[in-house]
Each structure stands twice: as structure tokens, then as C-alpha cells.
Amino acid sequence: MAEGAVVEGLKLEQRHGKERVRVGRVWRDVDGTHHFVEWNVSIRLLSDCIPAYVTGDNSNIVATDTMKNTVYVKAKECSERIPVEVFAIKLANHFSTFYDPVTTAIVNIAEKQWERVSVDGQSHKHGFKFGSEEHTTEVVVKKCGALQVTSGIGKLKLLKTTQSGFEGFIRDKYTMLPDTQERLLGTEVTASWRYAFDSLENIPVQPLYFFNSYTGVKKVLVDTFFGTPKMRVYSPSVQYTLYEMAKAVLGRFHDLSSVDLKMPNIHFLPVNLSSKDNPVIVKFEDDVYLPTDEPHGAIEASLSRIRSKM
């Protein structure tokens, strides 16, 4: 019924849930080393609760307060350090199996990147600083055990000051942008990748599987964007670089079925100054740039593995 019920001649699709449940979790090793995560959890439930909408009968509704408290309880029950994907799977599986009316649970979590600090060259055992990007995941669990896991990176800002250009694009009377083979390339990467397994029984059992996948995919994305210090990579467009990044991820991680990338430009516009002696605005050698506040001109693409049918 959650995916489409006809009531009084109207097709009704519904879901309900709780957003922005923030939880912090500390794990303590025996040697005094602490591990800390901050998760922002959102929950959506598809359930057979149409009467709540049409007659006011709430008997099949899971209250949002219950959802919030469940997040805290399940986080406390995780006695060992776990990746955000595993926590999302635990939550989604709980909601889809514990409550009879719930047919599907969708859990989205954004993990803030608290990074361990170093003091005098040594890693601090219980000190952390706030990083920039987020580690995200979306888990969908159905009552039958079907599973879909998508992980990702958000707010990852990358910039290189050379080896980038943009030319040969469509020109008309509205075009002011000049061709260039030399510009700054800045972007804020939002990436997501879907795992190929599709049931709770097929989740990989390696304890560091999701940790390694996240750090590995992030490294491939960053390395492909920049190239190595000795082998610099020229970018003729954001579209080209985006495609190369997605292709590199699928080529390296064969347990992923698809990659989705969004890379809006972060523009840095050259500031060209005039003077009394030279009133014409001219470009000078050591450029000064005017940065924009927000990314614009989103460039998006999805790339999936193509599997031949036997």
C-alpha cells in the first residue's frame, strides 16, 4: 500500500520518517586510543498505514520519537567500532523486521569527518579536528531481505592551479567566455557509488570492507583529478575529468555496479587592473583571482557497469 493505494478515487503514495537525528559515538581501545564518529541520520519508512491519512487511525504508525530513540539505542549497542554503512544496515533491518506494517526502510547517514590530530609529530589518542568532506550512505532494506547500499563523498573541494582549459564550445551572441588552455580548475565533488550485492545474506564479511572501500574510492577520485606530481594530467573540461574519475573507480573496484558524480565549477576570476598610464584592462603575469562564494554550473554524470546477458 505504501507504494500506491487507491483511496476515494485518488492514488496515494506515502512515506514518513525522521530527519536530522545527530548522534556521536566513542569507542575506547585498551591502550587508551579513542575513536569518534558523528552521524546525522535520516529515516524514511514505507508502511501499510494508509488509515492514518484517511481515517485518523494511527495504530500502524511508528512514531518519529521512537525512530529518534532507536538511533541512540542502536548506536549504544554497537560495542565495537563499525563503519557508517554497517550502522545504516542495522537500523534499516531493525525497522523493516521489527514492525509488521513496515515494508521498506530507507536510512540515510552523513558522517562528519572528525580527523585525529597530531601533536609534536605524534597522533593524539583522544584529540580530533573537524575535516571538510562528509562520508555518506543510503541503505534500503525490504522486509523480504532485499538490500541496496549506496555510499558516497560530499563537500570534497578540489583545486589545481594549472593543467586545465576549456575551448571549442558553442559560441553565439550570448557567449562572453573566451577560449583558454590555462585556467584554475576548482570543484566541489559529490560522489556516490552503489555496491553490487543485493541482499542481507550477500554482505561481504571482511571487517574493514566498507572502511577500505571508502578510502580507496576517495583516493582514486583525487588521484585521477590531479595526476601524480611527475605525471600531470591536463583537463580539457570538467566533463572529461569527471568521466575519467568515474571510469577509474569502476575499473579499480569491481564490486561496484555504478558511480554517480556531481562536480560544479568553483570559479576564480582573474582580476585585471587598469591604471592612469594604461587605462586598458590587461592581464598580468602573476595572476590575482576573485573567488566566488559558491559552486555553480553543476556538471553531473552517472556511469554503470554493463554486464552482458549469458
XYZ file of C-alpha atoms in Angstrom:
310
model
C 0.000 0.000 0.000
C 2.894 2.390 0.698
C 3.900 2.386 -2.938
C 0.471 3.274 -4.292
C -3.027 2.757 -2.892
C -6.258 3.998 -4.445
C -8.417 5.758 -1.864
C -11.681 7.523 -2.769
C -10.584 7.607 -6.401
C -7.195 9.106 -5.511
C -3.841 7.369 -5.828
C -1.986 7.829 -2.556
C 1.727 7.180 -2.100
C 3.177 7.834 1.320
C 6.236 7.529 3.469
C 7.025 9.022 6.837
C 10.145 9.376 8.890
C 12.555 11.401 10.983
C 15.406 13.627 9.788
C 18.488 15.183 11.370
C 18.986 12.766 14.247
C 22.515 13.612 15.376
C 24.499 11.105 17.359
C 28.138 10.929 18.459
C 29.800 7.625 19.369
C 33.128 6.981 21.102
C 34.933 3.649 21.115
C 37.859 3.193 23.518
C 40.722 0.776 22.883
C 42.534 -0.883 25.776
C 45.662 1.194 25.090
C 43.738 4.440 25.654
C 43.190 5.279 21.985
C 39.730 6.666 21.288
C 37.751 6.586 18.033
C 34.974 9.109 17.447
C 32.224 9.455 14.833
C 29.417 11.964 14.379
C 26.449 10.744 12.361
C 23.479 12.725 11.046
C 20.727 10.142 10.499
C 17.542 10.360 8.435
C 14.943 7.582 8.380
C 12.051 7.005 5.986
C 9.604 4.161 6.358
C 7.219 2.738 3.757
C 4.424 1.012 5.597
C 0.804 -0.096 5.449
C -0.540 2.884 7.357
C -2.977 4.439 4.879
C -5.718 4.578 7.600
C -3.609 7.175 9.440
C -4.114 9.504 6.491
C -7.727 8.813 5.563
C -9.409 7.960 8.896
C -7.004 9.181 11.589
C -6.187 5.640 12.758
C -2.545 5.722 13.931
C -2.326 2.101 15.057
C 0.184 1.206 12.305
C 2.376 4.311 12.663
C 5.931 4.163 14.063
C 6.317 7.479 15.884
C 9.189 9.747 14.896
C 10.177 9.946 18.576
C 10.566 6.173 18.508
C 12.772 6.429 15.427
C 14.987 9.031 17.119
C 15.381 6.980 20.297
C 16.096 3.834 18.285
C 19.095 5.560 16.676
C 20.600 6.258 20.104
C 19.890 2.762 21.410
C 21.351 1.025 18.351
C 24.441 3.253 18.464
C 24.968 2.316 22.101
C 24.570 -1.379 21.274
C 27.485 -1.199 18.791
C 30.181 -2.228 21.258
C 32.827 -2.434 18.530
C 33.809 0.248 16.037
C 31.785 -0.071 12.823
C 31.604 1.839 9.522
C 28.623 4.050 8.839
C 27.299 1.613 6.216
C 27.033 -1.200 8.758
C 25.201 1.045 11.218
C 22.755 2.092 8.478
C 22.146 -1.561 7.583
C 21.480 -2.408 11.248
C 18.970 0.426 11.550
C 17.165 -0.324 8.293
C 16.997 -4.043 9.039
C 15.591 -3.327 12.502
C 12.778 -1.116 11.227
C 11.848 -3.420 8.354
C 11.699 -6.572 10.529
C 10.671 -5.357 13.998
C 7.490 -3.593 12.878
C 4.959 -5.681 10.950
C 3.397 -2.766 8.999
C 6.787 -1.577 7.697
C 7.545 -2.956 4.237
C 10.712 -0.975 3.457
C 13.154 1.105 5.500
C 15.406 3.750 3.944
C 18.239 5.101 6.078
C 20.492 7.985 5.022
C 23.503 8.925 7.136
C 26.100 11.649 6.683
C 29.247 11.103 8.727
C 31.188 14.231 9.658
C 34.908 13.873 9.123
C 36.500 14.286 12.544
C 40.202 13.618 11.967
C 42.747 12.624 14.576
C 45.211 15.440 15.351
C 48.967 15.153 15.657
C 50.912 16.947 18.386
C 54.703 17.139 18.113
C 54.566 14.594 15.306
C 52.598 12.025 17.281
C 48.964 11.017 16.793
C 46.840 12.185 19.699
C 44.911 9.393 21.379
C 41.754 11.388 22.061
C 42.100 14.652 20.116
C 40.289 15.370 16.844
C 39.863 18.245 14.375
C 36.973 18.830 12.014
C 37.574 17.969 8.350
C 35.731 19.321 5.352
C 34.086 16.479 3.440
C 31.336 14.068 4.506
C 31.081 10.303 4.199
C 27.518 9.464 3.188
C 25.476 6.327 2.799
C 21.945 5.311 1.846
C 20.654 1.866 2.762
C 17.340 0.411 1.607
C 16.156 -2.794 3.272
C 12.891 -4.531 2.382
C 11.073 -6.980 4.610
C 11.991 -9.801 2.238
C 15.699 -9.140 2.879
C 16.436 -7.301 -0.371
C 19.204 -4.769 0.169
C 20.618 -1.760 -1.641
C 23.698 0.058 -0.316
C 25.000 3.300 -1.790
C 27.979 5.104 -0.295
C 29.452 8.442 -1.153
C 31.506 11.562 -0.506
C 30.093 15.046 -0.173
C 31.618 18.535 0.084
C 35.010 17.363 -1.210
C 36.622 20.531 -2.592
C 39.483 20.047 -5.061
C 41.515 22.645 -6.957
C 44.523 22.740 -9.250
C 46.061 25.993 -10.458
C 47.163 24.797 -13.898
C 46.795 21.909 -16.364
C 43.210 22.881 -17.147
C 41.469 24.570 -20.065
C 38.149 24.990 -21.828
C 37.810 25.759 -25.540
C 35.889 24.847 -28.669
C 32.452 25.154 -27.063
C 29.330 26.565 -28.744
C 29.558 30.291 -29.454
C 26.693 32.673 -30.128
C 25.683 36.249 -29.368
C 25.252 35.433 -25.664
C 28.764 33.998 -25.222
C 31.393 36.107 -23.455
C 33.675 33.388 -22.111
C 36.996 33.251 -24.019
C 38.734 30.020 -25.022
C 41.615 29.116 -22.762
C 44.222 26.407 -22.287
C 45.309 27.785 -18.933
C 42.929 28.246 -16.013
C 42.271 27.216 -12.434
C 40.094 24.148 -12.077
C 38.144 24.091 -8.833
C 35.144 21.958 -7.950
C 33.157 20.527 -5.061
C 32.779 16.807 -5.645
C 29.655 14.929 -4.651
C 30.191 11.252 -5.460
C 28.144 8.151 -4.786
C 28.696 4.522 -5.691
C 26.361 1.548 -5.467
C 27.516 -1.851 -4.288
C 26.633 -4.842 -6.432
C 25.341 -7.133 -3.653
C 21.546 -7.057 -3.315
C 20.597 -8.987 -0.172
C 21.474 -9.095 3.510
C 22.976 -12.555 3.027
C 25.479 -11.279 0.456
C 27.082 -8.511 2.529
C 30.883 -9.005 2.489
C 32.116 -10.353 5.814
C 35.517 -8.627 5.844
C 35.584 -6.358 8.935
C 37.295 -3.467 7.118
C 35.389 -3.834 3.853
C 33.451 -0.558 3.940
C 36.318 1.393 5.537
C 38.690 0.242 2.788
C 36.157 0.867 0.012
C 35.544 4.453 1.121
C 39.201 5.389 1.492
C 40.071 3.556 -1.728
C 37.389 5.217 -3.855
C 38.263 8.627 -2.439
C 41.946 8.091 -3.291
C 41.151 7.050 -6.874
C 38.909 10.099 -7.371
C 41.522 12.501 -6.022
C 44.482 10.885 -7.806
C 42.638 10.897 -11.142
C 41.686 14.565 -10.736
C 45.252 15.722 -10.045
C 47.543 13.152 -11.632
C 50.870 12.399 -9.982
C 53.468 15.106 -9.228
C 55.628 13.748 -12.076
C 52.784 12.869 -14.479
C 50.468 15.860 -14.554
C 47.063 15.374 -16.171
C 45.560 18.028 -18.435
C 41.824 18.625 -18.146
C 40.146 19.923 -21.335
C 36.831 20.235 -19.442
C 35.177 19.342 -16.169
C 33.069 16.810 -18.099
C 36.177 14.973 -19.337
C 37.769 14.895 -15.889
C 34.517 13.732 -14.278
C 34.214 10.843 -16.733
C 37.831 9.793 -16.203
C 37.321 9.816 -12.427
C 34.169 7.672 -12.587
C 35.733 5.275 -15.079
C 38.819 4.868 -12.882
C 36.679 3.957 -9.871
C 34.751 1.247 -11.751
C 37.999 -0.054 -13.211
C 39.570 -0.388 -9.775
C 36.594 -1.631 -7.721
C 34.784 -4.477 -9.439
C 32.277 -4.904 -6.599
C 30.633 -1.598 -7.506
C 27.813 -1.518 -10.039
C 27.615 2.233 -10.687
C 29.151 5.607 -9.912
C 27.379 8.955 -9.847
C 29.361 12.216 -9.838
C 28.353 15.844 -9.487
C 31.124 18.421 -9.934
C 30.019 22.073 -10.109
C 32.669 24.618 -11.015
C 34.148 26.820 -8.322
C 35.205 29.859 -10.343
C 38.234 32.010 -9.649
C 38.037 35.020 -11.982
C 41.238 36.879 -12.897
C 41.314 40.433 -11.560
C 42.733 42.626 -14.341
C 43.611 46.125 -13.163
C 43.919 49.347 -15.154
C 45.931 52.462 -14.264
C 46.205 56.113 -15.310
C 49.109 55.256 -17.619
C 47.348 52.257 -19.067
C 43.536 52.625 -18.878
C 43.025 49.382 -20.805
C 42.420 46.400 -18.560
C 45.271 43.979 -19.183
C 46.196 40.553 -17.893
C 49.373 40.455 -15.871
C 51.765 37.608 -15.307
C 51.268 36.836 -11.607
C 47.517 36.489 -11.546
C 45.282 37.572 -8.708
C 41.869 35.952 -8.646
C 38.462 36.883 -7.344
C 36.971 33.717 -5.828
C 33.262 33.037 -5.988
C 31.438 32.096 -2.805
C 29.549 29.067 -4.081
C 29.978 26.413 -6.768
C 27.934 26.918 -9.932
C 27.297 25.282 -13.257
C 26.800 21.757 -11.991
C 28.319 19.017 -14.139
C 26.724 15.641 -13.479
C 27.039 12.137 -14.851
C 26.289 8.558 -13.910
C 28.377 5.611 -15.030
C 27.277 1.998 -14.654
C 28.855 -1.323 -15.404
C 27.419 -3.010 -18.470
C 27.003 -6.725 -17.958
C 26.320 -8.982 -20.908
C 23.475 -11.465 -20.583
C 24.507 -15.113 -20.699
